[in-house]
Coordinates of C-alpha atoms in Angstrom, one line a residue:
X1 CA -28.2 -13.1 13.7
X2 CA -26.0 -15.2 11.1
X3 CA -24.0 -13.2 9.2
X4 CA -24.8 -12.7 5.3
X5 CA -21.8 -14.5 3.2
X6 CA -23.1 -12.5 0.2
X7 CA -20.8 -11.1 -2.4
X8 CA -22.7 -7.8 -3.3
X9 CA -21.7 -5.9 -6.9
X10 CA -20.1 -2.8 -6.3
X11 CA -19.3 0.3 -8.6
X12 CA -17.4 3.5 -7.9
X13 CA -19.8 6.5 -8.0
X14 CA -18.7 9.4 -6.2
X15 CA -21.3 12.1 -6.0
X16 CA -21.0 15.1 -8.6
X17 CA -21.2 17.3 -5.0
X18 CA -18.1 15.5 -3.3
X19 CA -16.0 16.5 -6.6
X20 CA -17.3 20.3 -6.6
X21 CA -16.5 20.4 -2.5
X22 CA -13.1 19.1 -3.4
X23 CA -12.3 21.6 -6.0
X24 CA -13.6 24.3 -3.7
X25 CA -11.5 23.4 -1.0
X26 CA -8.3 22.8 -3.0
X27 CA -9.1 26.8 -4.4
X28 CA -9.5 28.0 -0.9
X29 CA -6.4 26.5 0.6
X30 CA -4.8 28.4 3.4
X31 CA -1.2 28.0 2.3
X32 CA 1.8 28.3 4.7
X33 CA 3.9 31.4 4.7
X34 CA 6.8 30.6 2.4
X35 CA 10.0 29.7 4.6
X36 CA 13.2 31.8 3.7
X37 CA 15.7 29.2 1.8
X38 CA 12.7 26.6 1.7
X39 CA 12.3 27.0 -2.1
X40 CA 13.8 23.9 -3.9
X41 CA 11.0 21.6 -5.0
X42 CA 13.3 18.7 -4.6
X43 CA 14.4 19.6 -1.0
X44 CA 12.5 16.9 1.1
X45 CA 14.9 17.2 4.0
X46 CA 12.1 18.9 6.3
X47 CA 9.1 17.0 4.7
X48 CA 7.2 17.7 1.2
X49 CA 8.5 21.3 0.1
X50 CA 5.9 24.1 -0.4
X51 CA 6.8 24.7 -4.0
X52 CA 6.1 21.0 -4.8
X53 CA 3.0 20.7 -2.9
X54 CA 1.5 23.6 -4.4
X55 CA 2.2 22.3 -8.1
X56 CA 0.8 18.9 -7.2
X57 CA -2.1 20.5 -5.5
X58 CA -2.9 23.0 -8.5
X59 CA -2.8 19.7 -11.2
X60 CA -5.2 18.2 -8.7
X61 CA -7.7 21.0 -9.1
X62 CA -7.5 22.0 -12.6
X63 CA -5.8 19.3 -14.3
X64 CA -6.8 15.7 -12.8
X65 CA -9.8 14.0 -14.3
X66 CA -11.3 12.0 -11.5
X67 CA -13.9 10.6 -13.6
X68 CA -11.8 9.2 -16.1
X69 CA -9.9 7.3 -13.5
X70 CA -13.7 6.2 -11.8
X71 CA -14.6 4.8 -15.5
X72 CA -11.3 3.0 -15.8
X73 CA -11.8 1.5 -12.4
X74 CA -15.0 0.5 -13.1
X75 CA -14.1 -1.9 -15.8
X76 CA -12.7 -4.2 -13.2
X77 CA -15.1 -6.4 -11.6
X78 CA -15.6 -5.2 -8.1
X79 CA -17.6 -6.4 -4.8
X80 CA -18.3 -6.0 -1.2
X81 CA -19.0 -8.5 1.7
X82 CA -19.3 -8.3 5.1
X83 CA -16.8 -10.5 7.5
X84 CA -17.1 -10.1 11.2
X85 CA -19.5 -7.3 11.0
X86 CA -17.2 -5.4 8.8
X87 CA -17.9 -4.4 4.7
X88 CA -14.8 -5.4 2.7
X89 CA -14.1 -4.2 -0.7
X90 CA -12.9 -6.7 -3.5
X91 CA -11.3 -6.3 -6.7
X92 CA -12.0 -9.8 -8.6
X93 CA -10.3 -10.5 -12.2
X94 CA -11.2 -13.6 -13.3
X95 CA -8.6 -15.2 -15.9
X96 CA -9.7 -16.5 -19.0
X97 CA -8.4 -20.1 -18.2
X98 CA -10.4 -21.2 -15.5
X99 CA -7.7 -23.9 -14.1
X100 CA -5.5 -20.5 -13.8
X101 CA -3.8 -20.0 -9.9
X102 CA -5.8 -17.7 -7.5
X103 CA -3.4 -14.9 -6.8
X104 CA -4.3 -12.3 -3.7
X105 CA -2.5 -9.3 -4.0
X106 CA -2.2 -7.4 -0.8
X107 CA -1.1 -3.7 -0.1
X108 CA -0.5 -1.4 2.5
X109 CA -0.4 2.6 3.1
X110 CA -0.7 4.9 1.8
X111 CA -1.7 2.1 -0.9
X112 CA -4.8 0.8 -2.3
X113 CA -6.2 -1.7 -4.8
X114 CA -5.2 1.4 -7.2
X115 CA -1.7 0.5 -6.6
X116 CA -1.9 -2.9 -8.4
X117 CA -3.8 -1.4 -11.5
X118 CA -1.0 -1.4 -13.8
X119 CA -0.3 -4.9 -13.4
X120 CA -3.7 -6.6 -13.7
X121 CA -3.8 -6.6 -17.5
X122 CA 0.1 -8.3 -17.0
X123 CA -1.2 -11.1 -14.6
X124 CA -4.4 -11.8 -16.0
X125 CA -4.1 -14.3 -18.3
X126 CA -2.1 -16.4 -15.9
X127 CA -3.9 -15.9 -12.4
X128 CA -7.4 -14.9 -11.1
X129 CA -6.8 -11.9 -9.3
X130 CA -8.0 -10.8 -6.1
X131 CA -7.2 -7.7 -4.0
X132 CA -9.1 -6.8 -0.7
X133 CA -8.8 -3.6 0.7
X134 CA -7.9 -4.0 4.4
X135 CA -10.3 -2.6 7.3
X136 CA -10.3 1.4 7.0
X137 CA -8.6 1.5 3.8
X138 CA -10.8 2.7 0.1
X139 CA -14.1 1.3 0.2
X140 CA -13.8 -0.8 3.1
X141 CA -15.2 2.0 5.2
X142 CA -16.3 3.0 7.5
X143 CA -15.1 1.0 10.4
X144 CA -18.0 -0.9 12.1
X145 CA -15.8 -1.3 15.3
X146 CA -12.0 -0.9 16.6
X147 CA -9.9 -4.2 16.7
X148 CA -9.3 -4.7 13.2
X149 CA -5.3 -5.6 13.0
X150 CA -3.2 -8.1 11.2
X151 CA -4.7 -11.2 12.5
X152 CA -8.7 -10.6 12.5
X153 CA -7.6 -8.8 8.9
X154 CA -6.0 -12.0 8.0
X155 CA -8.5 -14.3 8.9
X156 CA -11.0 -12.0 7.1
X157 CA -9.0 -12.4 3.9
X158 CA -8.8 -16.2 4.0
X159 CA -12.8 -16.1 4.6
X160 CA -13.1 -13.8 1.3
X161 CA -11.1 -16.3 -0.6
X162 CA -13.3 -19.0 0.3
X163 CA -16.5 -17.2 -0.4
X164 CA -14.6 -16.2 -4.1
X165 CA -14.5 -20.5 -4.4
X166 CA -10.8 -20.3 -4.3
X167 CA -9.7 -23.4 -1.4
X168 CA -5.8 -22.9 -2.4
X169 CA -4.2 -19.5 -3.6
X170 CA -1.3 -17.8 -3.8
X171 CA -0.1 -14.3 -2.2
X172 CA 1.7 -11.3 -2.4
X173 CA 2.3 -8.5 -0.6
X174 CA 4.1 -5.2 0.2
X175 CA 3.9 -3.1 3.3
X176 CA 1.1 -3.9 5.6
X177 CA 0.2 -6.3 2.9
X178 CA 3.7 -8.0 3.8
X179 CA 2.1 -8.8 7.2
X180 CA -1.1 -10.2 5.7
X181 CA 0.7 -12.2 3.4
X182 CA 3.2 -13.5 5.8
X183 CA 0.4 -14.2 8.1
X184 CA -1.8 -16.2 5.6
X185 CA 1.4 -18.2 5.1
X186 CA 1.9 -18.9 8.3
X187 CA -1.7 -19.5 10.0
X188 CA -3.1 -21.3 6.5
X189 CA -0.2 -23.2 5.0
X190 CA -2.5 -25.8 4.0
X191 CA -4.6 -23.2 1.9
X192 CA -1.4 -21.1 0.4
X193 CA 0.4 -22.3 -2.8
X194 CA 3.5 -20.0 -2.2
X195 CA 4.1 -16.6 -0.1
X196 CA 5.8 -13.6 -2.4
X197 CA 6.9 -10.4 -0.7
X198 CA 8.0 -7.3 -1.9
X199 CA 10.3 -5.1 0.1
X200 CA 12.6 -2.2 -0.3
X201 CA 15.8 -0.9 1.6
X202 CA 13.3 0.8 4.0
X203 CA 12.8 -2.3 5.8
X204 CA 16.3 -1.5 7.1
X205 CA 14.8 0.9 9.3
X206 CA 13.8 -1.6 11.3
X207 CA 17.1 -3.2 12.2
X208 CA 17.4 -2.8 16.1
X209 CA 13.5 -2.7 16.8
X210 CA 12.3 -5.7 14.7
X211 CA 15.6 -7.4 13.3
X212 CA 18.8 -8.1 14.9
X213 CA 21.8 -6.1 13.7
X214 CA 23.8 -8.3 11.1
X215 CA 26.7 -10.1 12.0
X216 CA 30.3 -9.1 10.8
X217 CA 29.7 -5.7 9.6
X218 CA 32.9 -4.0 8.1
X219 CA 33.5 -0.2 9.2
X220 CA 32.2 0.9 5.7
X221 CA 28.7 -1.4 6.3
X222 CA 28.0 -0.3 9.6
X223 CA 28.3 3.2 8.6
X224 CA 26.2 2.6 5.6
X225 CA 23.8 1.1 8.0
X226 CA 23.6 4.2 10.6
X227 CA 23.2 6.2 7.8
X228 CA 20.0 4.6 6.7
X229 CA 18.7 4.1 10.2
X230 CA 19.1 8.0 10.5
X231 CA 17.2 8.4 7.4
X232 CA 14.6 6.3 8.3
X233 CA 14.2 7.7 12.0
X234 CA 13.8 11.3 9.9
X235 CA 10.7 10.3 8.4
X236 CA 8.8 8.3 11.2
X237 CA 6.9 11.1 12.2
X238 CA 3.7 9.8 10.3
X239 CA 4.4 6.3 12.1
X240 CA 4.4 7.8 15.5
X241 CA 1.2 9.8 14.6
X242 CA -0.5 6.2 13.3
X243 CA 0.4 4.2 16.1
X244 CA -0.3 6.7 19.1
X245 CA -2.5 9.3 18.2
X246 CA -4.8 8.4 15.0
X247 CA -7.8 10.4 15.9
X248 CA -5.7 13.9 16.2
X249 CA -4.1 13.6 12.7
X250 CA -7.5 11.8 11.2
X251 CA -9.3 14.9 11.8
X252 CA -7.0 16.9 9.6
X253 CA -6.7 14.2 6.8
X254 CA -10.6 14.4 6.7
X255 CA -11.2 18.2 6.7
X256 CA -7.9 19.4 4.5
X257 CA -7.3 17.8 1.2
X258 CA -3.9 19.5 0.8
X259 CA -3.3 18.3 4.0
X260 CA -4.0 14.8 3.1
X261 CA -2.0 15.3 -0.1
X262 CA 1.1 16.4 1.8
X263 CA 0.7 13.4 4.2
X264 CA 0.6 10.7 1.5
X265 CA 2.2 12.6 -1.4
X266 CA 5.5 12.4 0.6
X267 CA 5.5 9.0 0.9
X268 CA 4.8 8.3 -2.5
X269 CA 8.0 10.9 -3.5
X270 CA 10.7 9.6 -1.1
X271 CA 9.9 6.1 -1.4
X272 CA 9.4 5.5 -5.0
X273 CA 12.1 3.9 -7.3
X274 CA 14.2 7.4 -7.6
X275 CA 14.0 8.7 -4.2
X276 CA 13.9 12.4 -4.1
X277 CA 14.5 12.9 -7.7
X278 CA 11.7 13.3 -10.4
X279 CA 8.6 11.2 -9.9
X280 CA 8.4 7.6 -11.0
X281 CA 4.8 6.9 -10.0
X282 CA 2.8 8.3 -12.2
X283 CA 1.1 11.5 -11.1
X284 CA -2.5 10.7 -11.9
X285 CA -2.2 7.1 -10.5
X286 CA -0.7 9.1 -7.3
X287 CA -3.7 11.5 -7.4
X288 CA -6.4 8.7 -8.1
X289 CA -5.2 7.1 -4.6
X290 CA -5.1 10.5 -2.7
X291 CA -8.7 10.9 -4.2
X292 CA -9.9 7.8 -2.9
X293 CA -8.7 8.4 0.5
X294 CA -10.4 11.8 0.3
X295 CA -13.7 10.6 -0.9
X296 CA -13.9 7.2 1.3
X297 CA -12.2 9.6 4.5
X298 CA -9.8 6.6 5.0
X299 CA -7.1 8.8 5.7
X300 CA -8.3 8.8 9.0
X301 CA -9.6 5.3 9.2
X302 CA -6.4 3.7 7.6
X303 CA -4.2 5.4 10.5
X304 CA -6.3 3.3 12.8
X305 CA -4.8 0.2 11.7
X306 CA -1.6 1.6 12.8
X307 CA -2.9 1.8 16.0
X308 CA -4.5 -1.3 16.4
X309 CA -1.7 -3.0 15.5
X310 CA 1.1 -1.5 18.0
X311 CA -1.5 -2.2 20.7
X312 CA -2.5 -5.8 20.1
X313 CA 0.6 -7.7 20.9
X314 CA 0.1 -9.8 17.8
X315 CA 3.6 -10.4 16.3
X316 CA 4.2 -10.5 12.7
X317 CA 4.5 -14.0 11.0
X318 CA 6.7 -13.4 8.0
X319 CA 5.8 -16.8 6.3
X320 CA 5.3 -20.7 7.2
X321 CA 6.3 -24.2 5.9
X322 CA 5.4 -22.9 2.4
X323 CA 7.3 -21.8 -0.6
X324 CA 8.5 -18.6 -0.5
X325 CA 9.8 -15.7 -2.5
X326 CA 11.4 -11.9 -1.6
X327 CA 11.9 -9.3 -4.3
X328 CA 13.9 -6.4 -3.0
X329 CA 13.7 -3.4 -4.9
X330 CA 16.0 -0.5 -4.7
X331 CA 18.1 -3.3 -3.1
X332 CA 21.3 -2.8 -0.7
X333 CA 23.7 -5.4 0.0
X334 CA 22.6 -5.4 3.6
X335 CA 19.1 -6.4 2.8
X336 CA 19.6 -10.1 2.5
X337 CA 21.7 -10.3 5.3
X338 CA 19.6 -8.7 7.5
X339 CA 16.3 -10.5 6.7
X340 CA 17.7 -13.7 5.4
X341 CA 21.4 -14.3 7.1
X342 CA 21.3 -17.9 6.5
X343 CA 20.0 -17.9 3.0
X344 CA 17.0 -19.7 3.7
X345 CA 14.6 -18.1 1.2
X346 CA 14.6 -20.3 -1.8
X347 CA 13.8 -17.5 -4.3
X348 CA 15.5 -14.3 -3.4
X349 CA 15.6 -11.0 -6.4
X350 CA 17.6 -8.0 -5.9
X351 CA 16.7 -5.1 -8.2
X352 CA 18.4 -2.0 -8.2
X353 CA 15.2 -0.2 -9.9
X354 CA 11.8 0.2 -8.1
X355 CA 11.2 1.1 -4.6
X356 CA 8.3 0.8 -1.9
X357 CA 5.4 0.7 -4.7
X358 CA 6.8 -1.8 -7.1
X359 CA 3.3 -2.4 -8.8
X360 CA 3.3 1.5 -9.5
X361 CA 7.1 2.0 -10.3
X362 CA 8.6 -1.4 -11.5
X363 CA 5.7 -3.1 -12.8
X364 CA 7.1 -5.5 -15.3
X365 CA 9.8 -6.5 -12.7
X366 CA 7.7 -7.4 -10.1
X367 CA 5.0 -9.3 -12.7
X368 CA 8.3 -11.2 -14.0
X369 CA 9.4 -12.3 -10.4
X370 CA 5.8 -13.1 -9.8
X371 CA 5.4 -15.5 -12.7
X372 CA 8.8 -16.9 -12.1
X373 CA 8.3 -17.9 -8.7
X374 CA 4.6 -19.0 -9.0
X375 CA 5.4 -21.1 -12.2
X376 CA 5.1 -24.7 -11.5
X377 CA 3.5 -24.5 -7.9
X378 CA 0.0 -26.1 -7.3

């Protein structure tokens, strides 16, 4: 059979029974016994601290309004389409200018299309915006098969842009979305107008595994890099589980809302623009994202993306012969020396603010950088 290329309108409508079930599960949470000395809600040295988690869970149960979030998200045009057997969810916001540049926004884990909600109105005058959820994320569920990794997802997203009528478009990405954006630029250079990536100092944790150690480091710089590598190694437990045992952690993330909240909430806390300080990422936006993972059971299915990537043999492609821009948030002097030692990236921006989720914790900076880079490209 020939696969349908239909674009089907989509509206979020979580059954009330699912909301009632979530509230009931939160009310019946079986909490761990407190560990003596672990009563500081700002101490994430062993993971998410119990006092912080309890407060967040209580607000999720009694203060957070999913229906208000749902109504606002439904103001966005949404659709689903089937590519290579997989249903994929897409947000499509058309500019009032028919000649506006199409811009594909790509997210990673533990983000979702909700990650970009606050920059949509800031960009919609200048760009036709497309946000496609990768297989296993959000409403791009359930997974129809195994084998959905970076290369297959990239091809699927290129097909989605064709179905929307966009043969030429710009791309932006963070986290896993950086891999999709980079691969689109490398594999489809005739279609990609420009590639914009958002990174933060967390990528320095990949030095030695993916990126070579910069040459000529001073003793102070070497010590700083070693400290960053140690901090990165200390929080990579989730990555090892996703890469090697997604089924095991997936069962817990699907059955326990507090387990899911801890798994995702820690990353938003420590990787937002102020590290372990007061949250920069808005609490309601964070919980809307966690709720999306809960209602779609994508805590389990999104982890499969990591397993597929770790076992696919597909290497990341960080761009091609197209104009490229890298925006470094929560930057560090070693970032460019590591990622672009020859200074070949023509548009590089350093920001001390922001973090791993710039669309959430530094939206104005991200929007200004995107506009500045894409202005004049066609």
